[in-house]
Every structure is written in structure tokens, then in C-alpha cells.
């Protein structure tokens, strides 16, 4: 591993790998990732989904790129591809994980949630839990998480059809909640629906604090990106309200970026803060649990896609090789720092 100290820049100058706090040191854990999307960790190993349809295994700084074999071909189109990845709680014994990926069927772009099993250095689909989630070149959502209640949560985008976010019969523009075997939980807001919350544009991050409160990040239209406090059955307003707009029966965000653009993706809670990976913002930000006091924790790495906490350190991935960033040599990277 290469450990480097952040260096000061002249005013107005952006230096790659330059953190805001000049006393911090950052560690390159792995380099040469390919459009990474989601970070998972297990007993010293990192499993990182890559949009083109592979999973990068990172052990001691070395990257082994592993194939993913699914019943429906993974389609890497626009922002789609192999997106969310979540190891099963019993991964050490069953070697299984949940994945979210884009596919095409009959000329339509859609997304699905599947169970993968790790066998002999490759990942093989075991079963499909949910099919025909509306997809598009953009706004596919894609994050997968397991909540404190041991349920599977999935974010979906509006698939560039804004009205779907308000359509409670559509899987688009929602946060979905499933049993780990794919069944609909009996205590969902609607007993026959996977829908947990709705009115979302393109949510790409989920996390919980120690009190069990759930937070989600969401891309706004050009600006007004959001961090929301998620409550079951609630409507988060898209496309009827944005930013600090209000409308009866719709929830306002815990935090919104105003005229600034973050394009927030993965988020995680560490101690008393929510850490937010930002793509267009090209930084890692933090907020208080009440959505106040936003701070820049790291910048100069380019687009930041996901962040996780492992044993008191934060790990984030850059996402500069997806056609929207400005990749430098050995991009993309997995980086560690201590908040």
C-alpha cells in the first residue's frame, strides 16, 4: 500500500489526492479499478462491483477481477450495468451475495435483483428475487442494503419517466423492502407491495444510525440533491416538489444542496455524522444527523461513488473511468482515511 500525506495547494489550484484537512493521511488500498460502483468488505477482503459486469476482489492491495454469470446478460448502458452488491449476513458460510443489475428484454431496459454465489473465483446466479424494475440509460437507482431489521432494501430510479415515482403500482422511483428470500415482508406499508417509500428521482445511497433511523441520498434535477430521513409509506415528492418546496402529504428533505450540485451516491454513518460520496461534487462530504453543518472531508480525487466504514476507518472509491470523469494514471482507486 502507498501511504501519502496531503499537500497544500495554491489558492484556486486543484491537486489530485488533496484532502481538505492537511493533517490527514490517505492510503491507496487498490488502483486500476474499472467503473467501480459498490464496496463490500469481509474479513480483510473487499468485493467491489464494476459496472461492466465484474467484481473486483481486493486483498492486500492486489486486485483480482472476477466474472459474474447471470441468467440475463448484464447490460452496461448509460448509468446502468452491475450496480449494487451486498454480501449475505451468512456470507462466510454460504458464500452468497445480492446484486442489482441492468438488462434488456424485448427492446426494453430494466433492472433486476439476484442472488449470486461465489464459486471458484467466479460469481454465479442462484435465483432471481425481483425482475422488470423499470430502467433507462439514466436514473436506475441501484443501491442494495440490509437494514437493522434484517430486511433487504433496494433503491430504484424513475427511469426517466417522472410520473412513475408517484405511481404506487410501479417499482420505479421507490425504495423497496424485501425479505432476504425475496418475499414481501408482512409489515410493509402495503401488505401486497415491495414499496417502502416513494416519490424518489434517483436514490443511490442508504444507511442507518445507531437509533435505527434510515437515511437515503438522492439526485435532484441538476441541483437540489437530497439527503432524506426515510419513514415507511411516505412520499418524498418527486416530481411535484424539489428542494425546500412543500406540498401536503409529501416529505421535505433532511438536507438539500440548493443551487449546488453534489450528485450524492453511497452514504454511511460513522459516529455522529453521515458521510456522503459525491460524483459531480467530486468530494466526500459529512453532515450532522439533523442535516446541518455540511463539511468537505476529502476532495481532489475526482468523482466519488461509494463510502463505507470498516473498523473505524472510511473507505471510498473513485469513479473517473466511467466516461464522465477525468481519469488519471491508475484510476479508479479504493482509498482509506481516518475521520
GROMACS .gro file of C-alpha atoms in nm:
model
  339
    1UNK     CA    1   0.000   0.000   0.000
    2UNK     CA    2   0.110   0.353  -0.073
    3UNK     CA    3   0.060   0.600   0.211
    4UNK     CA    4   0.086   0.970   0.130
    5UNK     CA    5   0.026   1.292   0.317
    6UNK     CA    6  -0.200   1.555   0.171
    7UNK     CA    7  -0.014   1.851   0.030
    8UNK     CA    8  -0.111   2.216   0.030
    9UNK     CA    9  -0.226   2.381  -0.295
   10UNK     CA   10  -0.204   2.736  -0.412
   11UNK     CA   11  -0.536   2.921  -0.396
   12UNK     CA   12  -0.764   2.806  -0.675
   13UNK     CA   13  -0.542   2.511  -0.766
   14UNK     CA   14  -0.686   2.159  -0.750
   15UNK     CA   15  -0.433   1.888  -0.671
   16UNK     CA   16  -0.521   1.521  -0.714
   17UNK     CA   17  -0.533   1.331  -0.384
   18UNK     CA   18  -0.553   1.658  -0.191
   19UNK     CA   19  -0.764   1.637   0.125
   20UNK     CA   20  -0.916   1.936   0.296
   21UNK     CA   21  -0.762   1.863   0.633
   22UNK     CA   22  -0.389   1.894   0.563
   23UNK     CA   23  -0.302   1.683   0.871
   24UNK     CA   24  -0.477   1.375   0.733
   25UNK     CA   25  -0.305   1.093   0.556
   26UNK     CA   26  -0.478   0.890   0.287
   27UNK     CA   27  -0.392   0.537   0.182
   28UNK     CA   28  -0.435   0.397  -0.168
   29UNK     CA   29  -0.567   0.050  -0.095
   30UNK     CA   30  -0.612  -0.054  -0.461
   31UNK     CA   31  -0.579   0.102  -0.805
   32UNK     CA   32  -0.683   0.027  -1.163
   33UNK     CA   33  -1.047  -0.047  -1.080
   34UNK     CA   34  -1.292  -0.022  -1.371
   35UNK     CA   35  -1.600   0.197  -1.313
   36UNK     CA   36  -1.649   0.068  -0.956
   37UNK     CA   37  -1.992   0.112  -0.800
   38UNK     CA   38  -2.035  -0.061  -0.463
   39UNK     CA   39  -1.794  -0.161  -0.183
   40UNK     CA   40  -1.840  -0.470   0.033
   41UNK     CA   41  -1.597  -0.593   0.300
   42UNK     CA   42  -1.548  -0.932   0.464
   43UNK     CA   43  -1.260  -1.041   0.687
   44UNK     CA   44  -0.991  -0.828   0.526
   45UNK     CA   45  -1.119  -0.869   0.170
   46UNK     CA   46  -1.303  -0.609  -0.036
   47UNK     CA   47  -1.554  -0.704  -0.304
   48UNK     CA   48  -1.624  -0.413  -0.541
   49UNK     CA   49  -1.887  -0.430  -0.815
   50UNK     CA   50  -1.783  -0.285  -1.152
   51UNK     CA   51  -2.044  -0.159  -1.395
   52UNK     CA   52  -1.917  -0.357  -1.692
   53UNK     CA   53  -2.021  -0.676  -1.512
   54UNK     CA   54  -1.730  -0.789  -1.297
   55UNK     CA   55  -1.649  -0.792  -0.927
   56UNK     CA   56  -1.302  -0.684  -0.815
   57UNK     CA   57  -1.165  -0.881  -0.522
   58UNK     CA   58  -0.910  -0.670  -0.333
   59UNK     CA   59  -0.677  -0.848  -0.089
   60UNK     CA   60  -0.360  -0.680   0.043
   61UNK     CA   61  -0.377  -0.419  -0.232
   62UNK     CA   62  -0.394  -0.675  -0.513
   63UNK     CA   63  -0.692  -0.674  -0.750
   64UNK     CA   64  -0.836  -0.995  -0.892
   65UNK     CA   65  -1.115  -0.928  -1.141
   66UNK     CA   66  -1.386  -1.197  -1.121
   67UNK     CA   67  -1.661  -1.283  -1.368
   68UNK     CA   68  -2.032  -1.265  -1.286
   69UNK     CA   69  -2.259  -1.516  -1.459
   70UNK     CA   70  -2.627  -1.423  -1.466
   71UNK     CA   71  -2.930  -1.575  -1.638
   72UNK     CA   72  -2.993  -1.245  -1.814
   73UNK     CA   73  -2.693  -1.068  -1.963
   74UNK     CA   74  -2.569  -0.765  -1.769
   75UNK     CA   75  -2.617  -0.458  -1.990
   76UNK     CA   76  -2.375  -0.173  -1.938
   77UNK     CA   77  -2.567   0.115  -2.096
   78UNK     CA   78  -2.552   0.476  -1.980
   79UNK     CA   79  -2.553   0.464  -1.599
   80UNK     CA   80  -2.668   0.101  -1.597
   81UNK     CA   81  -2.473  -0.221  -1.555
   82UNK     CA   82  -2.372  -0.418  -1.247
   83UNK     CA   83  -2.458  -0.174  -0.968
   84UNK     CA   84  -2.547  -0.264  -0.610
   85UNK     CA   85  -2.379  -0.550  -0.425
   86UNK     CA   86  -2.449  -0.673  -0.071
   87UNK     CA   87  -2.295  -0.976   0.096
   88UNK     CA   88  -2.539  -1.210   0.268
   89UNK     CA   89  -2.521  -1.189   0.650
   90UNK     CA   90  -2.402  -1.552   0.645
   91UNK     CA   91  -2.154  -1.497   0.362
   92UNK     CA   92  -1.870  -1.671   0.546
   93UNK     CA   93  -2.069  -1.994   0.541
   94UNK     CA   94  -2.295  -1.971   0.233
   95UNK     CA   95  -2.074  -1.753   0.004
   96UNK     CA   96  -2.381  -1.569  -0.126
   97UNK     CA   97  -2.449  -1.206  -0.211
   98UNK     CA   98  -2.729  -0.991  -0.350
   99UNK     CA   99  -2.674  -0.792  -0.670
  100UNK     CA  100  -2.866  -0.537  -0.876
  101UNK     CA  101  -2.803  -0.521  -1.249
  102UNK     CA  102  -2.939  -0.376  -1.571
  103UNK     CA  103  -3.060  -0.598  -1.857
  104UNK     CA  104  -3.252  -0.571  -2.182
  105UNK     CA  105  -3.561  -0.766  -2.283
  106UNK     CA  106  -3.767  -0.708  -2.596
  107UNK     CA  107  -3.605  -0.372  -2.656
  108UNK     CA  108  -3.677  -0.253  -2.302
  109UNK     CA  109  -3.413  -0.160  -2.045
  110UNK     CA  110  -3.487  -0.300  -1.699
  111UNK     CA  111  -3.318  -0.394  -1.373
  112UNK     CA  112  -3.333  -0.699  -1.151
  113UNK     CA  113  -3.224  -0.822  -0.807
  114UNK     CA  114  -3.050  -1.160  -0.794
  115UNK     CA  115  -2.873  -1.391  -0.553
  116UNK     CA  116  -2.514  -1.475  -0.651
  117UNK     CA  117  -2.289  -1.747  -0.513
  118UNK     CA  118  -1.911  -1.726  -0.502
  119UNK     CA  119  -1.767  -2.042  -0.654
  120UNK     CA  120  -1.408  -2.099  -0.758
  121UNK     CA  121  -1.323  -1.735  -0.815
  122UNK     CA  122  -1.642  -1.651  -1.005
  123UNK     CA  123  -1.995  -1.543  -0.914
  124UNK     CA  124  -2.291  -1.748  -1.039
  125UNK     CA  125  -2.659  -1.655  -1.020
  126UNK     CA  126  -2.859  -1.886  -0.794
  127UNK     CA  127  -3.201  -1.723  -0.821
  128UNK     CA  128  -3.379  -1.405  -0.919
  129UNK     CA  129  -3.568  -1.222  -0.645
  130UNK     CA  130  -3.721  -0.939  -0.845
  131UNK     CA  131  -3.747  -0.870  -1.219
  132UNK     CA  132  -3.871  -0.594  -1.450
  133UNK     CA  133  -3.771  -0.294  -1.242
  134UNK     CA  134  -3.805  -0.009  -1.496
  135UNK     CA  135  -3.469   0.107  -1.626
  136UNK     CA  136  -3.318   0.351  -1.873
  137UNK     CA  137  -2.986   0.498  -1.978
  138UNK     CA  138  -3.014   0.708  -1.662
  139UNK     CA  139  -3.196   0.701  -1.326
  140UNK     CA  140  -3.163   0.332  -1.240
  141UNK     CA  141  -3.108   0.374  -0.866
  142UNK     CA  142  -2.927   0.053  -0.779
  143UNK     CA  143  -2.816   0.052  -0.416
  144UNK     CA  144  -2.878  -0.261  -0.205
  145UNK     CA  145  -2.856  -0.271   0.173
  146UNK     CA  146  -2.962  -0.490   0.463
  147UNK     CA  147  -3.123  -0.294   0.741
  148UNK     CA  148  -3.106  -0.345   1.118
  149UNK     CA  149  -3.434  -0.538   1.080
  150UNK     CA  150  -3.253  -0.792   0.857
  151UNK     CA  151  -3.465  -0.695   0.555
  152UNK     CA  152  -3.328  -0.626   0.208
  153UNK     CA  153  -3.366  -0.267   0.087
  154UNK     CA  154  -3.330  -0.164  -0.278
  155UNK     CA  155  -3.331   0.183  -0.436
  156UNK     CA  156  -3.483   0.233  -0.781
  157UNK     CA  157  -3.480   0.541  -1.005
  158UNK     CA  158  -3.766   0.689  -1.203
  159UNK     CA  159  -3.615   0.550  -1.529
  160UNK     CA  160  -3.653   0.898  -1.681
  161UNK     CA  161  -4.032   0.875  -1.656
  162UNK     CA  162  -4.107   1.120  -1.376
  163UNK     CA  163  -4.467   1.011  -1.323
  164UNK     CA  164  -4.357   0.659  -1.225
  165UNK     CA  165  -4.216   0.792  -0.898
  166UNK     CA  166  -4.571   0.881  -0.786
  167UNK     CA  167  -4.727   0.564  -0.925
  168UNK     CA  168  -4.754   0.328  -0.629
  169UNK     CA  169  -4.811   0.035  -0.864
  170UNK     CA  170  -4.473   0.086  -1.032
  171UNK     CA  171  -4.138  -0.035  -0.896
  172UNK     CA  172  -3.968   0.281  -1.029
  173UNK     CA  173  -3.875   0.580  -0.814
  174UNK     CA  174  -3.901   0.382  -0.492
  175UNK     CA  175  -3.717   0.233  -0.201
  176UNK     CA  176  -3.822  -0.133  -0.193
  177UNK     CA  177  -3.817  -0.366   0.108
  178UNK     CA  178  -3.789  -0.745   0.073
  179UNK     CA  179  -3.735  -1.045   0.292
  180UNK     CA  180  -3.393  -1.199   0.233
  181UNK     CA  181  -3.564  -1.477   0.038
  182UNK     CA  182  -3.743  -1.224  -0.184
  183UNK     CA  183  -4.088  -1.239  -0.022
  184UNK     CA  184  -4.286  -0.926   0.066
  185UNK     CA  185  -4.250  -0.855   0.440
  186UNK     CA  186  -4.580  -0.874   0.627
  187UNK     CA  187  -4.517  -0.537   0.793
  188UNK     CA  188  -4.452  -0.340   0.472
  189UNK     CA  189  -4.668  -0.026   0.434
  190UNK     CA  190  -4.885  -0.218   0.185
  191UNK     CA  191  -4.910  -0.592   0.253
  192UNK     CA  192  -4.903  -0.684  -0.118
  193UNK     CA  193  -4.630  -0.442  -0.225
  194UNK     CA  194  -4.250  -0.420  -0.201
  195UNK     CA  195  -4.280  -0.041  -0.179
  196UNK     CA  196  -4.131   0.107   0.138
  197UNK     CA  197  -4.124   0.474   0.027
  198UNK     CA  198  -4.194   0.653  -0.299
  199UNK     CA  199  -4.161   0.983  -0.483
  200UNK     CA  200  -3.787   0.936  -0.545
  201UNK     CA  201  -3.598   1.058  -0.853
  202UNK     CA  202  -3.272   0.863  -0.844
  203UNK     CA  203  -3.175   0.742  -0.494
  204UNK     CA  204  -2.828   0.586  -0.479
  205UNK     CA  205  -2.738   0.552  -0.113
  206UNK     CA  206  -2.884   0.412   0.210
  207UNK     CA  207  -2.762   0.389   0.567
  208UNK     CA  208  -2.889   0.366   0.927
  209UNK     CA  209  -2.770   0.522   1.251
  210UNK     CA  210  -2.749   0.352   1.591
  211UNK     CA  211  -3.106   0.458   1.667
  212UNK     CA  212  -3.233   0.269   1.365
  213UNK     CA  213  -3.313   0.583   1.166
  214UNK     CA  214  -3.280   0.533   0.791
  215UNK     CA  215  -3.124   0.786   0.554
  216UNK     CA  216  -3.110   0.789   0.173
  217UNK     CA  217  -2.928   1.007  -0.080
  218UNK     CA  218  -3.098   1.124  -0.398
  219UNK     CA  219  -3.000   1.305  -0.717
  220UNK     CA  220  -3.202   1.617  -0.783
  221UNK     CA  221  -3.273   1.778  -1.122
  222UNK     CA  222  -2.936   1.946  -1.196
  223UNK     CA  223  -2.918   2.069  -0.834
  224UNK     CA  224  -3.127   2.040  -0.516
  225UNK     CA  225  -2.974   1.700  -0.436
  226UNK     CA  226  -3.115   1.548  -0.119
  227UNK     CA  227  -3.044   1.352   0.194
  228UNK     CA  228  -3.374   1.216   0.324
  229UNK     CA  229  -3.483   1.068   0.655
  230UNK     CA  230  -3.684   0.771   0.533
  231UNK     CA  231  -4.005   0.665   0.704
  232UNK     CA  232  -4.226   0.377   0.587
  233UNK     CA  233  -4.502   0.457   0.342
  234UNK     CA  234  -4.404   0.822   0.298
  235UNK     CA  235  -4.399   1.022  -0.026
  236UNK     CA  236  -4.075   1.215  -0.091
  237UNK     CA  237  -4.227   1.442  -0.351
  238UNK     CA  238  -4.061   1.388  -0.686
  239UNK     CA  239  -4.152   1.533  -0.933
  240UNK     CA  240  -4.406   1.756  -0.757
  241UNK     CA  241  -4.166   1.923  -0.515
  242UNK     CA  242  -3.790   1.985  -0.513
  243UNK     CA  243  -3.557   2.149  -0.266
  244UNK     CA  244  -3.747   2.326   0.009
  245UNK     CA  245  -4.080   2.320  -0.175
  246UNK     CA  246  -4.369   2.186   0.028
  247UNK     CA  247  -4.695   2.010  -0.051
  248UNK     CA  248  -4.943   1.838   0.174
  249UNK     CA  249  -4.866   1.469   0.217
  250UNK     CA  250  -4.508   1.499   0.089
  251UNK     CA  251  -4.187   1.490   0.289
  252UNK     CA  252  -3.922   1.761   0.267
  253UNK     CA  253  -3.557   1.655   0.267
  254UNK     CA  254  -3.343   1.649   0.579
  255UNK     CA  255  -3.080   1.830   0.373
  256UNK     CA  256  -3.071   1.967   0.018
  257UNK     CA  257  -2.788   2.128  -0.176
  258UNK     CA  258  -2.978   2.431  -0.305
  259UNK     CA  259  -2.824   2.562  -0.626
  260UNK     CA  260  -2.515   2.349  -0.577
  261UNK     CA  261  -2.480   2.002  -0.728
  262UNK     CA  262  -2.335   1.706  -0.539
  263UNK     CA  263  -2.489   1.408  -0.724
  264UNK     CA  264  -2.470   1.207  -0.399
  265UNK     CA  265  -2.424   0.831  -0.428
  266UNK     CA  266  -2.318   0.596  -0.147
  267UNK     CA  267  -2.357   0.712   0.213
  268UNK     CA  268  -2.261   0.573   0.552
  269UNK     CA  269  -2.297   0.671   0.917
  270UNK     CA  270  -1.987   0.694   1.134
  271UNK     CA  271  -2.013   0.814   1.492
  272UNK     CA  272  -2.237   1.123   1.481
  273UNK     CA  273  -2.210   1.206   1.111
  274UNK     CA  274  -2.348   1.099   0.775
  275UNK     CA  275  -2.071   1.070   0.516
  276UNK     CA  276  -2.174   1.127   0.155
  277UNK     CA  277  -1.987   1.020  -0.159
  278UNK     CA  278  -2.045   1.283  -0.428
  279UNK     CA  279  -1.995   1.242  -0.803
  280UNK     CA  280  -2.044   1.587  -0.951
  281UNK     CA  281  -1.932   1.739  -0.621
  282UNK     CA  282  -1.606   1.543  -0.658
  283UNK     CA  283  -1.569   1.513  -0.285
  284UNK     CA  284  -1.661   1.324   0.029
  285UNK     CA  285  -1.890   1.532   0.250
  286UNK     CA  286  -2.028   1.496   0.602
  287UNK     CA  287  -2.345   1.613   0.773
  288UNK     CA  288  -2.484   1.605   1.125
  289UNK     CA  289  -2.770   1.363   1.188
  290UNK     CA  290  -3.012   1.654   1.170
  291UNK     CA  291  -2.884   1.755   0.824
  292UNK     CA  292  -2.684   2.053   0.949
  293UNK     CA  293  -2.318   2.160   0.932
  294UNK     CA  294  -2.212   2.012   0.599
  295UNK     CA  295  -1.836   1.985   0.564
  296UNK     CA  296  -1.596   1.870   0.294
  297UNK     CA  297  -1.394   1.577   0.426
  298UNK     CA  298  -1.186   1.493   0.118
  299UNK     CA  299  -1.154   1.631  -0.234
  300UNK     CA  300  -0.915   1.623  -0.525
  301UNK     CA  301  -0.976   1.257  -0.601
  302UNK     CA  302  -1.233   1.324  -0.872
  303UNK     CA  303  -1.578   1.162  -0.869
  304UNK     CA  304  -1.654   0.964  -0.552
  305UNK     CA  305  -1.908   0.680  -0.588
  306UNK     CA  306  -1.934   0.494  -0.257
  307UNK     CA  307  -1.811   0.507   0.102
  308UNK     CA  308  -1.815   0.250   0.384
  309UNK     CA  309  -1.683   0.234   0.739
  310UNK     CA  310  -1.462  -0.059   0.840
  311UNK     CA  311  -1.308  -0.083   1.189
  312UNK     CA  312  -1.304   0.292   1.247
  313UNK     CA  313  -1.170   0.389   0.904
  314UNK     CA  314  -1.360   0.512   0.599
  315UNK     CA  315  -1.301   0.360   0.256
  316UNK     CA  316  -1.423   0.527  -0.063
  317UNK     CA  317  -1.398   0.452  -0.434
  318UNK     CA  318  -1.335   0.698  -0.713
  319UNK     CA  319  -1.538   0.675  -1.033
  320UNK     CA  320  -1.343   0.861  -1.300
  321UNK     CA  321  -1.326   0.591  -1.571
  322UNK     CA  322  -1.700   0.587  -1.646
  323UNK     CA  323  -1.679   0.843  -1.925
  324UNK     CA  324  -1.778   1.139  -1.708
  325UNK     CA  325  -1.462   1.188  -1.505
  326UNK     CA  326  -1.106   1.280  -1.597
  327UNK     CA  327  -0.914   0.961  -1.520
  328UNK     CA  328  -0.551   0.980  -1.426
  329UNK     CA  329  -0.298   0.700  -1.424
  330UNK     CA  330  -0.413   0.403  -1.211
  331UNK     CA  331  -0.771   0.529  -1.178
  332UNK     CA  332  -1.008   0.418  -1.039
  333UNK     CA  333  -0.899   0.372  -0.677
  334UNK     CA  334  -1.004   0.241  -0.339
  335UNK     CA  335  -0.884   0.488  -0.077
  336UNK     CA  336  -0.877   0.472   0.304
  337UNK     CA  337  -0.868   0.758   0.554
  338UNK     CA  338  -0.941   0.801   0.923
  339UNK     CA  339  -1.209   1.059   1.000
   0.00000   0.00000   0.00000
